[in-house]
Short mmCIF file of C-alpha atoms in Angstrom, two decimals:
data_model
loop_
_atom_site.label_atom_id
_atom_site.label_comp_id
_atom_site.label_asym_id
_atom_site.label_seq_id
_atom_site.Cartn_x
_atom_site.Cartn_y
_atom_site.Cartn_z
CA MET M 1 -9.16 -13.03 20.85
CA LEU M 2 -6.92 -10.59 22.81
CA ASP M 3 -8.53 -7.17 22.60
CA LEU M 4 -5.65 -5.02 21.64
CA THR M 5 -8.00 -2.15 20.71
CA GLU M 6 -8.34 -0.75 24.21
CA LYS M 7 -6.01 -2.81 26.32
CA ARG M 8 -2.31 -2.40 26.43
CA VAL M 9 0.31 -5.19 26.01
CA THR M 10 2.16 -6.54 29.13
CA GLY M 11 4.29 -9.61 29.80
CA PRO M 12 7.04 -11.24 27.87
CA ALA M 13 4.86 -12.91 25.27
CA ILE M 14 1.42 -12.25 23.73
CA ARG M 15 -1.38 -14.78 22.97
CA LEU M 16 -3.62 -13.33 20.34
CA HIS M 17 -6.46 -15.72 20.72
CA SER M 18 -7.40 -18.34 23.34
CA ALA M 19 -7.23 -21.11 20.70
CA ASP M 20 -3.72 -20.40 19.64
CA ASN M 21 -0.87 -22.82 20.23
CA VAL M 22 1.80 -20.26 19.93
CA VAL M 23 2.51 -16.81 21.49
CA VAL M 24 4.64 -14.07 20.24
CA ALA M 25 7.71 -12.82 22.09
CA ARG M 26 7.36 -9.14 23.03
CA THR M 27 11.02 -9.03 23.96
CA ASP M 28 13.83 -11.52 23.60
CA ILE M 29 13.14 -14.71 25.63
CA GLU M 30 16.36 -16.26 26.93
CA THR M 31 17.04 -20.13 26.75
CA GLY M 32 15.95 -21.68 30.10
CA SER M 33 13.75 -18.72 31.25
CA ASN M 34 10.20 -19.31 32.39
CA VAL M 35 7.59 -17.64 30.06
CA GLU M 36 5.40 -15.78 32.47
CA GLY M 37 1.63 -16.86 32.28
CA TYR M 38 2.05 -20.03 30.25
CA ASN M 39 3.89 -22.53 32.53
CA ILE M 40 6.65 -23.20 30.01
CA VAL M 41 10.45 -23.04 29.84
CA ALA M 42 12.11 -21.70 26.72
CA ARG M 43 14.16 -24.38 25.10
CA ASN M 44 15.99 -21.96 22.93
CA LEU M 45 16.51 -18.18 22.41
CA VAL M 46 13.34 -16.70 21.02
CA PRO M 47 14.03 -13.28 19.50
CA ALA M 48 11.39 -10.51 19.90
CA GLY M 49 8.65 -11.00 17.28
CA TYR M 50 9.24 -14.61 16.85
CA LYS M 51 6.79 -17.41 18.03
CA ILE M 52 7.19 -19.92 20.79
CA ALA M 53 4.87 -23.06 21.22
CA ILE M 54 2.95 -23.03 24.39
CA ARG M 55 1.98 -26.74 24.23
CA ASP M 56 3.20 -29.71 22.39
CA ILE M 57 2.31 -29.54 18.61
CA ALA M 58 2.17 -32.78 16.79
CA GLU M 59 3.80 -33.22 13.31
CA GLY M 60 1.33 -32.05 10.70
CA GLU M 61 -0.90 -30.30 13.16
CA PRO M 62 -1.89 -26.58 12.25
CA VAL M 63 0.01 -23.88 13.85
CA LEU M 64 -2.51 -21.21 14.97
CA LYS M 65 -1.96 -17.50 15.42
CA TYR M 66 -5.07 -15.34 15.81
CA ASN M 67 -6.84 -18.64 15.53
CA THR M 68 -5.95 -18.79 11.88
CA LYS M 69 -3.85 -21.47 10.21
CA ILE M 70 -0.26 -20.00 9.40
CA GLY M 71 1.20 -23.39 8.42
CA PHE M 72 1.71 -26.94 9.76
CA ALA M 73 4.26 -28.37 12.09
CA SER M 74 6.83 -30.06 9.93
CA GLU M 75 8.05 -32.16 12.99
CA PHE M 76 7.02 -32.65 16.63
CA VAL M 77 7.32 -29.28 18.33
CA ALA M 78 7.66 -29.53 22.19
CA ALA M 79 6.22 -26.79 24.31
CA GLY M 80 8.78 -23.95 24.78
CA THR M 81 10.30 -24.41 21.36
CA MET M 82 10.66 -21.49 18.96
CA VAL M 83 8.38 -21.96 16.03
CA HIS M 84 9.74 -20.75 12.64
CA ASN M 85 10.25 -21.85 9.13
CA HIS M 86 12.66 -24.50 10.34
CA ASN M 87 9.78 -26.51 11.94
CA ILE M 88 6.64 -24.96 10.27
CA SER M 89 5.76 -25.76 6.66
CA PHE M 90 3.52 -24.04 4.20
CA GLY M 91 0.57 -25.93 2.97
CA GLU M 92 -2.73 -25.45 1.21
CA PHE M 93 -6.00 -25.98 3.05
CA ASP M 94 -9.77 -25.63 2.26
CA ARG M 95 -11.37 -22.20 3.05
CA ASP M 96 -15.07 -21.33 3.27
CA TYR M 97 -15.49 -18.04 1.39
CA ALA M 98 -18.80 -17.53 3.09
CA TYR M 99 -19.65 -14.65 0.79
CA SER M 100 -21.26 -11.72 2.57
CA ARG M 101 -22.14 -13.91 5.64
CA ASP M 102 -20.59 -11.32 8.14
CA PHE M 103 -21.28 -8.14 6.16
CA LYS M 104 -22.51 -5.22 8.24
CA PRO M 105 -23.31 -1.89 6.64
CA LEU M 106 -20.97 0.92 7.49
CA GLU M 107 -22.34 3.56 9.81
CA LEU M 108 -21.40 6.82 8.31
CA LEU M 109 -21.15 10.01 10.38
CA PRO M 110 -23.48 12.78 9.39
CA GLU M 111 -21.66 15.26 6.96
CA ALA M 112 -21.82 17.96 9.47
CA ASP M 113 -19.86 15.94 11.94
CA ARG M 114 -17.17 14.70 9.48
CA ALA M 115 -13.56 15.83 9.84
CA THR M 116 -12.19 18.35 7.37
CA PHE M 117 -8.69 19.12 5.91
CA GLN M 118 -7.11 21.95 3.68
CA GLY M 119 -7.26 20.53 0.17
CA TYR M 120 -7.24 21.46 -3.35
CA LYS M 121 -10.68 21.36 -4.99
CA ARG M 122 -10.64 20.13 -8.61
CA ALA M 123 -13.07 20.67 -11.46
CA ASP M 124 -14.21 17.02 -11.30
CA GLY M 125 -15.36 17.31 -7.62
CA ARG M 126 -12.36 15.49 -6.16
CA ALA M 127 -9.89 17.22 -3.76
CA GLY M 128 -5.92 16.97 -3.78
CA THR M 129 -3.60 16.85 -0.96
CA ARG M 130 -0.80 18.23 -3.23
CA ASN M 131 -0.55 20.49 -6.12
CA PHE M 132 1.98 19.13 -8.71
CA ILE M 133 2.73 19.51 -12.45
CA ALA M 134 3.38 16.13 -13.80
CA VAL M 135 5.68 15.44 -16.86
CA VAL M 136 4.65 11.95 -18.09
CA SER M 137 6.58 9.73 -20.73
CA THR M 138 4.42 7.32 -22.82
CA VAL M 139 7.52 5.23 -23.49
CA ASN M 140 10.85 4.68 -22.02
CA CYS M 141 12.46 6.37 -25.04
CA SER M 142 11.25 9.75 -23.64
CA ALA M 143 12.33 9.09 -20.10
CA THR M 144 15.39 11.17 -20.19
CA VAL M 145 13.57 14.13 -21.56
CA VAL M 146 10.86 14.20 -18.84
CA HIS M 147 13.42 13.88 -16.02
CA GLU M 148 15.45 16.66 -17.56
CA ILE M 149 12.38 18.83 -17.78
CA ALA M 150 11.32 18.10 -14.18
CA ASN M 151 14.89 18.50 -12.93
CA HIS M 152 15.01 22.08 -14.41
CA PHE M 153 12.39 23.19 -11.76
CA THR M 154 14.51 23.39 -8.62
CA LYS M 155 13.16 24.96 -5.46
CA GLU M 156 14.76 28.12 -6.35
CA ARG M 157 13.01 28.31 -9.65
CA LEU M 158 9.75 27.43 -8.12
CA ALA M 159 10.03 30.18 -5.43
CA ASP M 160 7.64 32.38 -7.37
CA PHE M 161 4.91 29.65 -7.28
CA PRO M 162 4.38 29.03 -3.45
CA ASN M 163 1.13 27.03 -4.10
CA VAL M 164 2.96 24.43 -6.30
CA ASP M 165 4.41 21.53 -4.60
CA GLY M 166 6.79 20.61 -7.53
CA VAL M 167 7.21 19.35 -10.95
CA ALA M 168 7.53 15.51 -11.07
CA ALA M 169 8.64 13.23 -13.85
CA PHE M 170 6.98 10.01 -14.43
CA ALA M 171 9.16 7.79 -16.54
CA HIS M 172 8.94 4.00 -16.95
CA ALA M 173 10.47 1.08 -18.81
CA LEU M 174 7.36 0.29 -20.97
CA GLY M 175 5.50 1.69 -23.94
CA CYS M 176 7.28 -0.27 -26.85
CA GLY M 177 8.38 -3.79 -27.48
CA MET M 178 5.02 -4.95 -25.80
CA GLU M 179 1.74 -6.09 -26.77
CA MET M 180 -0.25 -3.42 -28.83
CA THR M 181 -3.69 -4.52 -27.59
CA GLY M 182 -5.23 -6.42 -24.72
CA GLU M 183 -4.68 -6.19 -21.03
CA PRO M 184 -1.01 -5.23 -20.98
CA MET M 185 -1.47 -2.07 -23.03
CA ASP M 186 -4.85 -1.29 -21.34
CA LEU M 187 -3.14 -1.50 -17.83
CA LEU M 188 -0.29 0.76 -18.94
CA GLN M 189 -2.60 3.24 -20.53
CA ARG M 190 -5.02 3.46 -17.48
CA THR M 191 -1.98 3.82 -15.07
CA LEU M 192 -0.68 6.80 -17.18
CA ALA M 193 -4.17 8.32 -17.36
CA GLY M 194 -4.63 7.90 -13.66
CA TYR M 195 -1.51 10.09 -13.00
CA ILE M 196 -2.41 12.58 -15.67
CA ARG M 197 -5.96 13.24 -14.13
CA HIS M 198 -4.90 12.57 -10.46
CA PRO M 199 -6.57 15.02 -7.88
CA ASN M 200 -2.98 15.98 -6.75
CA VAL M 201 -1.93 17.15 -10.31
CA ALA M 202 -2.82 20.55 -11.45
CA GLY M 203 -1.37 20.19 -14.93
CA ALA M 204 0.31 17.54 -17.01
CA LEU M 205 2.70 17.46 -19.98
CA VAL M 206 2.65 14.08 -21.84
CA ILE M 207 5.67 13.36 -23.92
CA GLY M 208 6.32 10.53 -26.50
CA LEU M 209 9.01 9.73 -28.94
CA GLY M 210 6.83 9.25 -31.98
CA CYS M 211 7.15 5.69 -33.09
CA GLU M 212 6.38 3.73 -29.99
CA ARG M 213 3.40 1.42 -29.54
CA CYS M 214 1.91 3.46 -26.76
CA GLN M 215 1.21 6.41 -28.90
CA VAL M 216 0.24 9.84 -27.42
CA GLY M 217 -2.87 9.84 -29.56
CA GLY M 218 -3.75 6.18 -28.75
CA LEU M 219 -3.43 6.93 -25.09
CA PHE M 220 -5.75 10.02 -25.20
CA GLY M 221 -8.28 8.27 -27.36
CA ALA M 222 -8.41 5.14 -25.21
CA GLN M 223 -8.59 7.14 -21.97
CA ASP M 224 -10.88 9.85 -23.09
CA LEU M 225 -8.26 12.64 -22.48
CA THR M 226 -8.54 16.03 -24.15
CA GLU M 227 -5.64 18.43 -24.62
CA GLY M 228 -6.03 21.86 -23.17
CA PRO M 229 -4.24 24.56 -21.42
CA GLN M 230 -3.41 22.32 -18.45
CA LEU M 231 -3.04 19.10 -20.34
CA ARG M 232 -0.35 19.53 -23.17
CA THR M 233 1.45 16.87 -25.32
CA MET M 234 4.78 16.73 -27.25
CA VAL M 235 6.34 14.18 -29.64
CA MET M 236 10.08 14.30 -29.79
CA GLN M 237 10.42 13.29 -33.39
CA GLU M 238 8.04 16.15 -34.39
CA SER M 239 9.91 18.58 -32.01
CA GLY M 240 13.41 18.36 -33.27
CA GLY M 241 14.84 15.74 -30.83
CA THR M 242 16.20 15.54 -27.44
CA ARG M 243 17.49 19.12 -26.73
CA LYS M 244 14.77 20.97 -28.45
CA SER M 245 12.19 18.80 -26.67
CA ILE M 246 13.63 19.57 -23.38
CA GLU M 247 13.63 23.32 -24.07
CA MET M 248 10.11 23.21 -25.45
CA GLY M 249 9.04 21.23 -22.51
CA ILE M 250 10.42 23.60 -19.97
CA ALA M 251 8.58 26.42 -21.67
CA ILE M 252 5.32 24.60 -21.61
CA VAL M 253 5.56 23.84 -17.96
CA GLU M 254 6.52 27.48 -17.12
CA GLU M 255 3.11 28.38 -18.71
CA MET M 256 1.15 25.70 -16.73
CA LEU M 257 2.85 26.88 -13.48
CA VAL M 258 1.00 30.26 -13.63
CA ALA M 259 -2.40 28.64 -13.61
CA ALA M 260 -1.33 25.86 -11.05
CA ASN M 261 -0.30 28.60 -8.68
CA LYS M 262 -3.69 30.03 -8.55
CA CYS M 263 -5.04 26.89 -6.86
CA GLU M 264 -5.26 27.49 -3.09
CA ARG M 265 -6.00 25.12 -0.24
CA GLU M 266 -9.46 25.46 1.32
CA PRO M 267 -11.60 23.35 3.80
CA VAL M 268 -12.88 20.00 2.34
CA SER M 269 -14.40 16.98 3.84
CA ALA M 270 -12.27 14.06 4.94
CA SER M 271 -14.56 12.14 2.60
CA HIS M 272 -12.13 13.29 -0.09
CA ILE M 273 -9.17 11.30 1.27
CA THR M 274 -8.40 8.10 -0.47
CA VAL M 275 -5.47 6.16 1.19
CA GLY M 276 -3.36 3.51 -0.48
CA LEU M 277 -2.54 1.01 2.18
CA GLN M 278 0.96 -0.48 1.83
CA CYS M 279 3.34 -2.74 3.90
CA GLY M 280 6.98 -3.60 3.29
CA GLY M 281 9.69 -5.27 5.25
CA SER M 282 6.92 -6.84 7.40
CA ASP M 283 8.12 -8.45 10.75
CA GLY M 284 6.51 -10.58 13.56
CA PHE M 285 4.95 -7.41 15.10
CA SER M 286 3.32 -6.28 12.00
CA SER M 287 0.07 -8.14 12.76
CA ILE M 288 0.17 -6.70 16.48
CA THR M 289 1.01 -3.07 15.89
CA ALA M 290 1.16 -1.12 12.75
CA ASN M 291 -1.20 -3.15 10.59
CA PRO M 292 -4.16 -3.32 12.99
CA ALA M 293 -3.55 0.28 14.03
CA LEU M 294 -3.71 1.46 10.34
CA GLY M 295 -6.75 -0.74 9.95
CA ALA M 296 -8.26 1.25 13.05
CA ALA M 297 -7.48 4.47 11.15
CA VAL M 298 -9.12 3.22 8.07
CA ASP M 299 -12.30 2.34 10.02
CA LEU M 300 -12.33 5.95 11.30
CA LEU M 301 -11.69 7.27 7.69
CA SER M 302 -14.55 5.10 6.34
CA LYS M 303 -16.92 6.59 8.93
CA HIS M 304 -16.02 9.93 7.84
CA GLY M 305 -16.76 8.99 4.20
CA GLY M 306 -13.18 8.42 2.93
CA THR M 307 -11.68 5.31 1.21
CA GLY M 308 -8.90 2.87 2.14
CA ILE M 309 -7.51 0.66 -0.72
CA LEU M 310 -5.93 -2.57 0.26
CA SER M 311 -3.81 -4.25 -2.49
CA GLU M 312 -0.98 -6.70 -2.85
CA THR M 313 -2.90 -9.70 -3.84
CA PRO M 314 -0.25 -12.20 -2.90
CA GLU M 315 -0.21 -10.91 0.58
CA ILE M 316 -3.88 -11.64 1.46
CA TYR M 317 -3.54 -15.26 0.07
CA GLY M 318 -4.64 -17.79 2.84
CA VAL M 319 -6.79 -15.15 4.61
CA GLU M 320 -8.95 -14.09 1.63
CA HIS M 321 -11.88 -15.91 3.12
CA THR M 322 -11.85 -13.33 5.95
CA LEU M 323 -12.42 -10.61 3.38
CA THR M 324 -15.14 -12.25 1.19
CA ALA M 325 -17.21 -12.95 4.41
CA ARG M 326 -17.34 -9.20 4.83
CA ALA M 327 -18.09 -8.31 1.23
CA ALA M 328 -21.08 -6.16 0.65
CA THR M 329 -22.41 -8.40 -1.99
CA PRO M 330 -21.45 -12.11 -3.01
CA GLU M 331 -20.53 -10.72 -6.43
CA ILE M 332 -17.83 -8.43 -4.86
CA GLY M 333 -16.46 -11.33 -2.86
CA LYS M 334 -16.28 -13.46 -6.10
CA LYS M 335 -14.37 -10.65 -7.86
CA LEU M 336 -11.79 -11.03 -5.22
CA ILE M 337 -11.54 -14.74 -5.48
CA ASP M 338 -11.39 -14.41 -9.37
CA ARG M 339 -8.34 -12.36 -8.97
CA ILE M 340 -6.73 -14.87 -6.57
CA ARG M 341 -7.45 -17.67 -9.00
CA TRP M 342 -5.91 -15.68 -11.83
CA TRP M 343 -2.68 -15.40 -9.78
CA LYS M 344 -2.62 -19.02 -8.69
CA ASP M 345 -3.69 -20.66 -11.99
CA GLU M 346 -2.47 -18.33 -14.78
CA TYR M 347 0.08 -15.88 -13.54
CA ALA M 348 2.24 -17.60 -10.99
CA PRO M 349 1.90 -21.46 -10.98
CA GLY M 350 5.14 -23.26 -10.35
CA ARG M 351 7.22 -20.09 -9.76
CA ASP M 352 9.25 -19.33 -6.71
CA VAL M 353 7.14 -16.18 -5.58
CA GLN M 354 5.59 -15.41 -2.18
CA ILE M 355 1.95 -16.44 -3.17
CA ASN M 356 3.26 -20.06 -3.58
CA GLY M 357 4.62 -20.03 -0.03
CA LYS M 358 8.04 -18.48 0.58
CA VAL M 359 8.51 -14.82 1.87
CA SER M 360 11.44 -12.66 1.42
CA PRO M 361 14.67 -13.17 3.56
CA GLY M 362 13.94 -9.94 5.40
CA ASN M 363 10.42 -11.09 6.38
CA GLN M 364 11.85 -14.42 7.54
CA THR M 365 14.51 -12.64 9.65
CA GLY M 366 11.75 -10.48 10.98
CA GLY M 367 9.89 -13.55 12.32
CA LEU M 368 7.48 -14.42 9.53
CA ALA M 369 7.53 -18.02 8.48
CA ASN M 370 5.52 -17.96 5.25
CA ILE M 371 3.03 -16.16 3.16
CA LEU M 372 0.09 -17.39 5.35
CA GLU M 373 1.56 -15.66 8.42
CA LYS M 374 2.40 -12.51 6.41
CA SER M 375 -0.96 -12.36 4.92
CA LEU M 376 -2.60 -12.55 8.38
CA GLY M 377 -0.95 -9.25 9.21
CA SER M 378 -1.15 -7.55 5.64
CA SER M 379 -4.94 -8.03 5.57
CA MET M 380 -5.39 -6.10 8.81
CA LYS M 381 -4.50 -2.76 7.12
CA GLY M 382 -7.96 -2.69 5.75
CA GLY M 383 -9.57 -2.56 9.08
CA THR M 384 -12.69 -4.40 10.19
CA GLY M 385 -15.37 -2.83 7.98
CA PRO M 386 -17.11 -4.10 4.94
CA LEU M 387 -15.53 -4.91 1.67
CA MET M 388 -17.26 -2.51 -0.64
CA GLU M 389 -15.65 -3.11 -4.12
CA VAL M 390 -12.72 -5.07 -5.88
CA TYR M 391 -10.87 -3.25 -8.66
CA LYS M 392 -8.28 -4.33 -11.25
CA TYR M 393 -4.87 -2.64 -11.18
CA ALA M 394 -5.03 1.19 -11.65
CA GLU M 395 -8.80 1.29 -12.21
CA PRO M 396 -10.45 4.47 -11.03
CA VAL M 397 -11.57 4.00 -7.49
CA THR M 398 -15.03 5.62 -6.96
CA THR M 399 -16.54 3.56 -4.09
CA LYS M 400 -16.20 4.88 -0.53
CA GLY M 401 -15.09 2.82 2.38
CA PHE M 402 -12.75 -0.20 2.46
CA VAL M 403 -11.99 -1.56 -1.06
CA PHE M 404 -9.37 -3.86 -2.64
CA MET M 405 -7.15 -3.39 -5.74
CA ASP M 406 -5.41 -6.35 -7.48
CA SER M 407 -1.71 -5.61 -7.53
CA PRO M 408 1.70 -7.51 -7.05
CA GLY M 409 3.26 -7.44 -3.61
CA PHE M 410 6.23 -5.27 -4.81
CA ASP M 411 5.53 -2.08 -3.01
CA PRO M 412 6.36 0.52 -5.80
CA VAL M 413 4.37 -1.32 -8.32
CA SER M 414 1.44 -1.72 -6.02
CA ALA M 415 1.49 1.90 -4.85
CA THR M 416 1.60 3.11 -8.42
CA GLY M 417 -1.62 1.25 -9.06
CA GLN M 418 -3.21 2.64 -6.07
CA ILE M 419 -2.10 6.17 -6.87
CA ALA M 420 -3.29 5.75 -10.45
CA GLY M 421 -6.68 4.75 -8.93
CA GLY M 422 -6.75 8.01 -7.16
CA ALA M 423 -5.04 7.54 -3.79
CA ASN M 424 -4.08 11.04 -2.55
CA LEU M 425 -2.29 9.67 0.55
CA VAL M 426 -0.22 6.41 0.97
CA ALA M 427 0.11 4.86 4.57
CA PHE M 428 3.05 2.42 4.59
CA THR M 429 3.67 0.00 7.48
CA THR M 430 7.10 -1.48 7.93
CA GLY M 431 8.95 -3.63 10.56
CA ARG M 432 12.40 -3.92 8.95
CA GLY M 433 12.49 -0.28 7.73
CA SER M 434 11.37 0.24 4.11
CA CYS M 435 12.36 3.51 2.67
CA PHE M 436 9.69 4.62 0.37
CA GLY M 437 8.26 7.67 -0.98
CA ALA M 438 5.83 8.54 -3.79
CA LYS M 439 5.01 11.52 -6.13
CA PRO M 440 2.51 13.10 -6.49
CA THR M 441 1.04 11.42 -3.26
CA PRO M 442 2.74 11.78 0.18
CA SER M 443 3.70 8.51 1.84
CA ILE M 444 3.26 8.06 5.58
CA LYS M 445 5.74 5.72 7.19
CA LEU M 446 4.43 3.58 10.31
CA ALA M 447 6.99 1.65 12.30
CA THR M 448 5.92 -1.64 13.90
CA ASN M 449 8.70 -1.62 16.66
CA THR M 450 10.44 1.13 18.66
CA PRO M 451 14.07 -0.01 18.02
CA MET M 452 13.62 0.31 14.28
CA PHE M 453 11.80 3.60 14.62
CA GLU M 454 14.66 4.99 16.76
CA ARG M 455 17.34 3.62 14.39
CA MET M 456 15.55 5.03 11.22
CA GLU M 457 13.64 8.09 12.68
CA GLU M 458 14.51 10.25 9.55
CA ASP M 459 12.30 7.87 7.49
CA MET M 460 9.58 6.99 10.04
CA ASP M 461 6.48 9.19 10.68
CA ILE M 462 4.70 7.30 13.52
CA ASN M 463 6.03 4.82 15.98
CA CYS M 464 3.26 2.09 16.33
CA GLY M 465 5.83 0.14 18.49
CA ASP M 466 4.16 2.02 21.42
CA ILE M 467 1.56 -0.70 21.36
CA ILE M 468 4.13 -3.57 21.92
CA ASP M 469 5.94 -1.33 24.59
CA GLY M 470 2.60 -1.15 26.44
CA ALA M 471 2.57 2.67 26.07
CA ALA M 472 -0.65 2.92 23.83
CA SER M 473 -3.50 0.88 22.53
CA VAL M 474 -4.34 -0.04 19.01
CA GLU M 475 -7.21 2.28 19.23
CA GLU M 476 -4.98 5.10 20.46
CA VAL M 477 -2.38 4.72 17.76
CA GLY M 478 -5.28 4.36 15.08
CA GLN M 479 -6.69 7.74 16.16
CA ARG M 480 -3.11 9.23 16.06
CA ILE M 481 -2.75 7.92 12.49
CA PHE M 482 -6.26 9.24 11.45
CA ASP M 483 -5.28 12.70 12.83
CA TYR M 484 -1.91 12.48 10.96
CA PHE M 485 -3.82 11.84 7.66
CA LEU M 486 -5.54 15.21 8.28
CA HIS M 487 -2.28 16.97 8.99
CA ILE M 488 -0.52 15.54 5.92
CA ALA M 489 -3.53 16.04 3.66
CA SER M 490 -3.53 19.76 4.74
CA GLY M 491 0.06 20.18 3.64
CA GLY M 492 2.16 18.83 6.52
CA GLU M 493 5.39 17.25 5.36
CA THR M 494 6.01 13.66 5.61
CA LYS M 495 9.48 12.14 6.34
CA SER M 496 9.71 10.82 2.81
CA GLU M 497 8.84 14.20 1.43
CA ALA M 498 11.76 15.91 3.61
CA LEU M 499 14.08 13.45 1.83
CA ASP M 500 12.64 14.21 -1.49
CA LEU M 501 11.80 10.48 -2.02
CA GLY M 502 9.39 9.48 -4.84
CA ARG M 503 11.40 10.57 -7.93
CA HIS M 504 11.97 6.95 -9.06
CA GLU M 505 9.17 4.95 -7.61
CA PHE M 506 6.71 5.35 -10.49
CA ILE M 507 6.60 1.59 -11.74
CA PRO M 508 3.58 0.39 -13.76
CA TRP M 509 2.90 -3.26 -13.50
CA GLN M 510 4.46 -5.20 -16.45
CA ILE M 511 2.27 -8.31 -17.00
CA GLY M 512 2.66 -8.95 -20.70
CA ILE M 513 5.35 -10.28 -23.16
CA VAL M 514 8.37 -8.17 -24.11
CA GLY M 515 9.38 -8.67 -27.60
#
């Protein structure tokens, strides 16, 4: 395999493994041009990030990238031909899960040698990277009220509370007209509870309508939440309706702000950092630049005692065996396959979703042929360390190191689950240019290529395109990302925070029947 960790990329095309029958165009390759180093002539224009066959590929033969199957030739493909979804087909194939075969224990740095950041220590032993007041709705019927309360607290009104990062509303479309018991309600309640007790939250006001299925009392009972000075509740039908509830909510938040402002940043270990790993608008460079660089940063974070949460179950499909082989125990690996089988056998059979083959038009335009190729890059965000645990959506993440959380591939829903699980940072790779932010957790945007970074620099934090440009190695960019984790965790402002993104991206996963 090409070692991009220390080496720098050169030449017009990149062969990622000696067994590959395709290479990736580093820059546009014109029709009729010689592809340096491969003794082939391009038969058609191959845009940057797309693949080109370096030898004849027979119909039905696997197409290999990183020596991993990303599909099968749907026709004879002559050397020098661009390889994409017009001549590569998605197909199932047997995989050896090899549970724990390649497991290697993580080598932690001594505590005295671990990095630190300026964080907010919480009573439960965790540490926050931000200091928010959360206004949470139990049901869509109180969504307007929680937004109006949060909107009242402008920067001008918060000027007297310099240690508070903001008042954020968390409204959603669920809470009633849904199953009263079972996994759909459990999932919603643990998502809400995860935000209420999040380490980036210094106080929370929870508001219900009064007649909904997700009752305030039911939520608190199921999730072992206890009302107190910094965890308050309100029911609109008992408070006099919309206007009076807004007025009462503003008064309650004003009281909580005083206590929240007493929290001050202090040095804490990087072991308190938990990063939700996301990718959106992936392209052909995702598996070469931003995703492996983020993986390198996660490897560093894990050595310092921190945690990286990989999610988006449909976007590891096809390469899940590379994760199960690294699982700390066979039982952990089997948990992952149980979630895969739930998706394939119960949740998405026969439906036109990406786990069944086809990726989004943006991914296709970016050079990705199908879910197998997308998953190859997506899984790299988790790094190379052992898989230490597998969680259901929004479950509290307590295990250190590299872990996995079941979630859809839709970024806001997936990130909502990670944040509910305790992620106090989000790292988001993108090739096409996803614009995403999250509250109460800062979102770090990692660009896979320089042209997009320069075009959308107001949204992008780090340009991983330096790798494809030959200006930096994966290892160097990974160190840059890790250092940026510490900077942002200490209060540095991300690009998404500068744009005040994250006010509408709280989207719990809706898996049940609406009726």
